[in-house]
Coordinates of C-alpha atoms in Angstrom, one line a residue:
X1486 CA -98.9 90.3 75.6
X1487 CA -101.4 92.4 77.2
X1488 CA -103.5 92.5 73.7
X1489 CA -103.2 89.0 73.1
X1490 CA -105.0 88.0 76.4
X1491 CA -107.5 90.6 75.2
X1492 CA -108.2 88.6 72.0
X1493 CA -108.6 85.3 73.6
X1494 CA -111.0 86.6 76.2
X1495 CA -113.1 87.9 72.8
X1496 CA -112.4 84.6 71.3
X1497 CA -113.6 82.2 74.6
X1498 CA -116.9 85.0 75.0
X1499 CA -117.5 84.7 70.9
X1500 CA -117.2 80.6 71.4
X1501 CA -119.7 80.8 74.2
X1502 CA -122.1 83.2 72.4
X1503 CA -122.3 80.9 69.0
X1504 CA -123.0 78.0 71.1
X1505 CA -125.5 79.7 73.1
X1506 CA -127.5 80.6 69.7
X1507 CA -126.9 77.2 68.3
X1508 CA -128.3 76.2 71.7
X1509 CA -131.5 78.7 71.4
X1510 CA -132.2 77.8 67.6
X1511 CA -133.3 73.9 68.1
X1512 CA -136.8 73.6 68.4
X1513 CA -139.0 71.8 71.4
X1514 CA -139.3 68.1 69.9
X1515 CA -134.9 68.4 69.1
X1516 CA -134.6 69.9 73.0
X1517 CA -136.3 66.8 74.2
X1518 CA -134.7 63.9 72.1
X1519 CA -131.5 65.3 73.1
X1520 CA -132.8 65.4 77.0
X1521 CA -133.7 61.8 76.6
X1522 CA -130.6 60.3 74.9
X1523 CA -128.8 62.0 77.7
X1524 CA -128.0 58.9 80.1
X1525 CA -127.7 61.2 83.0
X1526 CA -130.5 62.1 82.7
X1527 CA -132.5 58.6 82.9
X1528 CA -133.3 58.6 87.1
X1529 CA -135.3 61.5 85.9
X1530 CA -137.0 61.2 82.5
X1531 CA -135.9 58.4 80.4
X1532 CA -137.7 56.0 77.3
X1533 CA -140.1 53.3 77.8
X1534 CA -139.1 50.4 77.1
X1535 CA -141.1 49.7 74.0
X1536 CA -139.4 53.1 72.3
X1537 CA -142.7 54.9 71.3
X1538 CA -143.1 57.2 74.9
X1539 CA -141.5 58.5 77.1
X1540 CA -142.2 58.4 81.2
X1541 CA -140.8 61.0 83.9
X1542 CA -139.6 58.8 86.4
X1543 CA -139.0 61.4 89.1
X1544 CA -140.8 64.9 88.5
X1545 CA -138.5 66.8 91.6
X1546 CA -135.3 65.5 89.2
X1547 CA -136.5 66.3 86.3
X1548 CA -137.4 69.8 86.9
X1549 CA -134.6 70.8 89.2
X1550 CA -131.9 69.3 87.4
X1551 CA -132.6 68.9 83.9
X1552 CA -135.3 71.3 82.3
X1553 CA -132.6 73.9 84.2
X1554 CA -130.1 72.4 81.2
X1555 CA -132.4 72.5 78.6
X1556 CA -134.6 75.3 79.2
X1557 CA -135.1 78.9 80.7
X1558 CA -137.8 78.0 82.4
X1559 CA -137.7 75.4 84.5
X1560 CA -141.7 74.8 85.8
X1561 CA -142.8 71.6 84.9
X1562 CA -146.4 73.2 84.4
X1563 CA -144.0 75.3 81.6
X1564 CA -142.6 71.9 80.0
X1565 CA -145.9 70.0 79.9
X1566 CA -147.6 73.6 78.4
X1567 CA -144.4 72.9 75.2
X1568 CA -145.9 69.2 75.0
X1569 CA -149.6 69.9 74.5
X1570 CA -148.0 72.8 72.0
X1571 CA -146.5 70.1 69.9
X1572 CA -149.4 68.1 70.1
X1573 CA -148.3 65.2 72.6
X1574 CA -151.0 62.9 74.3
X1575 CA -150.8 62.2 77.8
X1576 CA -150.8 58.1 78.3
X1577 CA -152.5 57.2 81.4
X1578 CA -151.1 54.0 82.8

């Protein structure tokens, strides 16, 4: 018996691994859809209404409780740094 609880401790830490890589290997722009189609999410960061941008409703939120989720780092400086990567423009109401 003792072996057996051995291979499903191997088994849950191998589970958690693949999704950890599966996790690592989508790139900025998936990272953010998936952030944003997140309904938890929306007192935080959430679409515009029209469905073309996207507006961070609460800043404190968003970078203490979801880029935590999403990301290893969780500065908001480190998160808007991603966006100019990927070429977003910053809309100014």
């Amino acid at each position: 018996q003792e072996v057996k609880k051995k291979r499903i401790k191997m088994t849950e830490k191998e589970t958690k691994m693949k999704e950890q890589e599966s996790d690592n290997s989508k790139i900025f722009p998936q990272k953010l859809i998936e952030i944003l189609e997140d309904p938890s999410n929306n007192d935080a960061i959430t679409w515009h209404p029209n469905g073309k941008v996207f507006i961070i409703v609460d800043r404190r939120k968003f970078c203490k409780h979801v880029l935590p989720k999403y990301f290893r780092k969780s500065k908001y400086t480190s998160f808007t740094r991603k966006l100019n990567r990927w070429n977003f423009i910053r809309l100014t109401r």
